[in-house]
PDB file of C-alpha atoms in Angstrom:
ATOM      1  CA  VAL A   1      -8.883  10.664 -11.159  1.00 83.00           C
ATOM      2  CA  PHE A   2     -10.159   9.683  -7.705  1.00 82.00           C
ATOM      3  CA  ASN A   3      -8.780  10.279  -4.197  1.00 82.00           C
ATOM      4  CA  SER A   4      -9.971   7.010  -2.645  1.00 79.00           C
ATOM      5  CA  ALA A   5     -11.365   3.550  -3.257  1.00 81.00           C
ATOM      6  CA  SER A   6     -13.096   1.077  -0.976  1.00 73.00           C
ATOM      7  CA  SER A   7     -12.003  -2.495  -0.482  1.00 72.00           C
ATOM      8  CA  ARG A   8     -14.408  -5.236   0.642  1.00 70.00           C
ATOM      9  CA  PHE A   9     -12.785  -8.449   1.831  1.00 69.00           C
ATOM     10  CA  TYR A  10     -13.283 -11.458   4.077  1.00 67.00           C
ATOM     11  CA  VAL A  11     -11.475 -11.670   7.427  1.00 66.00           C
ATOM     12  CA  PRO A  12     -12.539 -14.856   9.206  1.00 63.00           C
ATOM     13  CA  SER A  13     -10.812 -13.812  12.447  1.00 63.00           C
ATOM     14  CA  ASP A  14     -12.663 -10.450  12.595  1.00 61.00           C
ATOM     15  CA  LEU A  15     -15.787 -11.107  14.653  1.00 60.00           C
ATOM     16  CA  SER A  16     -16.911  -7.459  14.570  1.00 60.00           C
ATOM     17  CA  GLY A  17     -18.082  -7.591  10.935  1.00 57.00           C
ATOM     18  CA  ILE A  18     -21.052  -9.469   9.530  1.00 62.00           C
ATOM     19  CA  GLY A  19     -19.708 -12.970   8.971  1.00 64.00           C
ATOM     20  CA  GLY A  20     -16.136 -11.647   8.803  1.00 69.00           C
ATOM     21  CA  MET A  21     -16.787  -9.174   5.957  1.00 73.00           C
ATOM     22  CA  ARG A  22     -14.942  -5.874   6.218  1.00 73.00           C
ATOM     23  CA  VAL A  23     -14.860  -2.640   4.192  1.00 77.00           C
ATOM     24  CA  GLU A  24     -12.049  -0.115   4.354  1.00 83.00           C
ATOM     25  CA  TYR A  25     -11.092   2.988   2.408  1.00 85.00           C
ATOM     26  CA  ILE A  26      -7.741   3.283   0.691  1.00 89.00           C
ATOM     27  CA  ARG A  27      -6.628   6.820  -0.053  1.00 88.00           C
ATOM     28  CA  SER A  28      -4.290   8.544  -2.429  1.00 89.00           C
ATOM     29  CA  CYS A  29      -4.734  12.281  -2.472  1.00 87.00           C
ATOM     30  CA  PRO A  30      -2.520  15.341  -2.934  1.00 85.00           C
ATOM     31  CA  SER A  31      -3.956  17.115   0.115  1.00 79.00           C
ATOM     32  CA  TRP A  32      -5.218  15.103   3.094  1.00 77.00           C
ATOM     33  CA  GLN A  33      -7.418  17.246   5.361  1.00 79.00           C
ATOM     34  CA  ASN A  34      -6.029  20.373   3.657  1.00 81.00           C
ATOM     35  CA  GLU A  35      -2.472  19.628   4.797  1.00 81.00           C
ATOM     36  CA  HIS A  36      -0.037  16.984   3.490  1.00 83.00           C
ATOM     37  CA  SER A  37      -0.475  14.345   0.790  1.00 85.00           C
ATOM     38  CA  ARG A  38      -1.582  10.821   1.677  1.00 87.00           C
ATOM     39  CA  HIS A  39      -0.693   7.696  -0.304  1.00 91.00           C
ATOM     40  CA  ASP A  40      -1.744   4.488   1.450  1.00 92.00           C
ATOM     41  CA  CYS A  41      -0.034   1.119   1.054  1.00 93.00           C
ATOM     42  CA  VAL A  42      -1.854  -2.031  -0.008  1.00 94.00           C
ATOM     43  CA  PHE A  43      -1.477  -5.762  -0.480  1.00 93.00           C
ATOM     44  CA  VAL A  44      -1.787  -6.696  -4.155  1.00 95.00           C
ATOM     45  CA  ASN A  45      -2.955 -10.201  -5.053  1.00 94.00           C
ATOM     46  CA  THR A  46      -0.398 -11.469  -7.583  1.00 95.00           C
ATOM     47  CA  ASP A  47      -1.023 -15.234  -7.287  1.00 94.00           C
ATOM     48  CA  SER A  48      -4.121 -16.448  -5.445  1.00 90.00           C
ATOM     49  CA  SER A  49      -2.967 -20.081  -5.708  1.00 94.00           C
ATOM     50  CA  LEU A  50      -0.140 -19.405  -3.225  1.00 92.00           C
ATOM     51  CA  PRO A  51      -0.740 -19.117   0.540  1.00 89.00           C
ATOM     52  CA  GLY A  52      -0.472 -15.837   2.451  1.00 87.00           C
ATOM     53  CA  MET A  53       2.330 -13.430   1.591  1.00 90.00           C
ATOM     54  CA  GLN A  54       3.723 -15.780  -1.051  1.00 91.00           C
ATOM     55  CA  GLY A  55       0.816 -14.734  -3.287  1.00 93.00           C
ATOM     56  CA  LEU A  56       0.766 -11.068  -2.241  1.00 95.00           C
ATOM     57  CA  GLU A  57       2.995  -8.101  -2.966  1.00 96.00           C
ATOM     58  CA  VAL A  58       3.084  -4.712  -1.234  1.00 96.00           C
ATOM     59  CA  ALA A  59       2.624  -1.433  -3.090  1.00 96.00           C
ATOM     60  CA  ARG A  60       1.956   2.229  -2.377  1.00 95.00           C
ATOM     61  CA  ILE A  61      -0.924   3.850  -4.224  1.00 95.00           C
ATOM     62  CA  ARG A  62       0.157   6.944  -6.154  1.00 94.00           C
ATOM     63  CA  ALA A  63      -3.209   7.624  -7.874  1.00 94.00           C
ATOM     64  CA  PHE A  64      -6.595   6.098  -8.665  1.00 94.00           C
ATOM     65  CA  PHE A  65      -8.155   6.644 -12.064  1.00 94.00           C
ATOM     66  CA  SER A  66     -10.625   5.093 -14.484  1.00 94.00           C
ATOM     67  CA  PHE A  67     -10.976   5.098 -18.245  1.00 95.00           C
ATOM     68  CA  GLN A  68     -13.426   3.866 -20.851  1.00 95.00           C
ATOM     69  CA  TYR A  69     -12.420   1.489 -23.616  1.00 95.00           C
ATOM     70  CA  GLN A  70     -14.738  -0.246 -26.083  1.00 96.00           C
ATOM     71  CA  GLY A  71     -17.786   0.349 -23.894  1.00 95.00           C
ATOM     72  CA  GLY A  72     -16.189  -0.856 -20.643  1.00 94.00           C
ATOM     73  CA  VAL A  73     -15.078   1.213 -17.651  1.00 94.00           C
ATOM     74  CA  TYR A  74     -11.756   0.171 -16.106  1.00 94.00           C
ATOM     75  CA  SER A  75     -10.856   1.323 -12.593  1.00 93.00           C
ATOM     76  CA  CYS A  76      -7.106   1.326 -12.030  1.00 95.00           C
ATOM     77  CA  ALA A  77      -4.365   2.466  -9.687  1.00 96.00           C
ATOM     78  CA  VAL A  78      -0.867   3.747 -10.315  1.00 96.00           C
ATOM     79  CA  ILE A  79       1.358   2.023  -7.759  1.00 97.00           C
ATOM     80  CA  HIS A  80       4.941   2.048  -6.543  1.00 96.00           C
ATOM     81  CA  TRP A  81       6.018  -1.529  -5.829  1.00 96.00           C
ATOM     82  CA  PHE A  82       7.795  -2.591  -2.659  1.00 94.00           C
ATOM     83  CA  ASP A  83      10.254  -5.490  -2.793  1.00 94.00           C
ATOM     84  CA  LYS A  84      10.385  -8.268  -0.212  1.00 93.00           C
ATOM     85  CA  VAL A  85      13.830  -8.366   1.398  1.00 91.00           C
ATOM     86  CA  SER A  86      13.790 -12.184   1.638  1.00 91.00           C
ATOM     87  CA  ASP A  87      11.651 -15.180   0.695  1.00 90.00           C
ATOM     88  CA  THR A  88      10.415 -15.658   4.266  1.00 92.00           C
ATOM     89  CA  ALA A  89       9.137 -13.585   7.152  1.00 91.00           C
ATOM     90  CA  ASP A  90      11.616 -12.190   9.659  1.00 91.00           C
ATOM     91  CA  GLU A  91      12.627 -14.870  12.162  1.00 92.00           C
ATOM     92  CA  ASP A  92      12.405 -12.565  15.213  1.00 90.00           C
ATOM     93  CA  THR A  93       9.175 -10.670  14.472  1.00 88.00           C
ATOM     94  CA  GLY A  94       7.276 -12.993  12.134  1.00 90.00           C
ATOM     95  CA  MET A  95       6.690  -9.992   9.850  1.00 91.00           C
ATOM     96  CA  TRP A  96       7.811  -9.531   6.263  1.00 92.00           C
ATOM     97  CA  ILE A  97      10.426  -6.866   5.600  1.00 91.00           C
ATOM     98  CA  VAL A  98       9.910  -4.792   2.468  1.00 92.00           C
ATOM     99  CA  CYS A  99      11.620  -1.809   0.884  1.00 90.00           C
ATOM    100  CA  PRO A 100      10.580   0.514  -1.953  1.00 91.00           C
ATOM    101  CA  GLY A 101      11.300  -1.072  -5.329  1.00 92.00           C
ATOM    102  CA  TYR A 102      13.744   0.567  -7.736  1.00 92.00           C
ATOM    103  CA  SER A 103      14.865  -0.476 -11.203  1.00 91.00           C
ATOM    104  CA  ALA A 104      18.461  -0.917 -12.346  1.00 91.00           C
ATOM    105  CA  ASN A 105      18.737   2.800 -13.217  1.00 93.00           C
ATOM    106  CA  ASN A 106      17.528   3.721  -9.682  1.00 91.00           C
ATOM    107  CA  SER A 107      14.083   4.946 -10.761  1.00 92.00           C
ATOM    108  CA  PRO A 108      10.994   3.874  -8.774  1.00 91.00           C
ATOM    109  CA  GLU A 109       9.243   0.722 -10.015  1.00 95.00           C
ATOM    110  CA  HIS A 110       5.769   1.934 -10.923  1.00 96.00           C
ATOM    111  CA  ALA A 111       2.925  -0.014 -12.499  1.00 97.00           C
ATOM    112  CA  ILE A 112      -0.734   0.339 -13.375  1.00 97.00           C
ATOM    113  CA  ILE A 113      -3.020  -2.337 -11.930  1.00 97.00           C
ATOM    114  CA  HIS A 114      -6.762  -2.964 -11.943  1.00 95.00           C
ATOM    115  CA  ILE A 115      -8.211  -2.130  -8.537  1.00 93.00           C
ATOM    116  CA  ASN A 116      -9.677  -5.649  -8.261  1.00 91.00           C
ATOM    117  CA  ALA A 117      -6.100  -6.846  -7.680  1.00 94.00           C
ATOM    118  CA  ILE A 118      -5.966  -4.852  -4.417  1.00 91.00           C
ATOM    119  CA  TYR A 119      -6.659  -7.171  -1.493  1.00 87.00           C
ATOM    120  CA  CYS A 120      -6.668  -4.703   1.416  1.00 85.00           C
ATOM    121  CA  ALA A 121      -4.719  -1.849   2.998  1.00 87.00           C
ATOM    122  CA  ALA A 122      -1.276  -2.568   4.433  1.00 90.00           C
ATOM    123  CA  HIS A 123       0.188  -0.830   7.463  1.00 89.00           C
ATOM    124  CA  LEU A 124       3.976  -0.693   7.193  1.00 88.00           C
ATOM    125  CA  ILE A 125       6.150  -0.300  10.268  1.00 84.00           C
ATOM    126  CA  PRO A 126       9.624   1.178   9.713  1.00 78.00           C
ATOM    127  CA  VAL A 127      12.769  -0.702  10.648  1.00 76.00           C
ATOM    128  CA  TYR A 128      13.959   1.530  13.460  1.00 74.00           C
ATOM    129  CA  GLY A 129      17.578   2.509  13.853  1.00 79.00           C
ATOM    130  CA  THR A 130      19.486   3.672  16.902  1.00 86.00           C
ATOM    131  CA  GLU A 131      19.513   7.395  16.033  1.00 85.00           C
ATOM    132  CA  PHE A 132      16.877   9.935  17.038  1.00 86.00           C
ATOM    133  CA  LEU A 133      14.792  11.555  14.325  1.00 83.00           C
ATOM    134  CA  PRO A 134      15.168  15.302  13.793  1.00 86.00           C
ATOM    135  CA  ARG A 135      12.530  17.404  15.578  1.00 88.00           C
ATOM    136  CA  GLU A 136      11.244  18.731  12.252  1.00 88.00           C
ATOM    137  CA  PHE A 137      10.526  15.192  10.982  1.00 85.00           C
ATOM    138  CA  LYS A 138       6.819  14.747  10.172  1.00 81.00           C
ATOM    139  CA  PHE A 139       4.963  11.429  10.455  1.00 78.00           C
ATOM    140  CA  TYR A 140       3.645  11.727   6.899  1.00 76.00           C
ATOM    141  CA  ASP A 141       7.212  11.560   5.534  1.00 77.00           C
ATOM    142  CA  SER A 142       7.940   8.161   7.111  1.00 78.00           C
ATOM    143  CA  TYR A 143       7.223   6.023   3.993  1.00 74.00           C
ATOM    144  CA  ASP A 144       9.707   8.137   2.046  1.00 73.00           C
ATOM    145  CA  ALA A 145      12.361   8.311   4.779  1.00 70.00           C
ATOM    146  CA  PHE A 146      12.747   4.669   5.798  1.00 67.00           C
TER     147      PHE A 146
END
């Protein structure tokens, strides 16, 4: 079991990297900086023949692990899928709206994927309501609260 993985990918619009190449760390650990847990979200490549978000899905990493089978080492991730709310991006913001995926019996939709299917980290922004959050609300609970 591992607490992080690195992702190397090409971003043609990012001029700060060498030729647009970028490396980032994706984390899933029970204790981040000796405090709360951290489980990053990612884009998962589900169909590279489709453009943009049509070929990507969003998931939250629950754990990284590897195993050996018939002489090969397989690096994997346990993920919790997010569902796209519609087939297109939001008309007002241009962003895709997602929500945590649940099966018919209301249990989280988990899966095991090879880490090569992870494209890059995803930063999710909550859909804000009109009510104030309680003072005791912690930022690290936001993926579970919204």
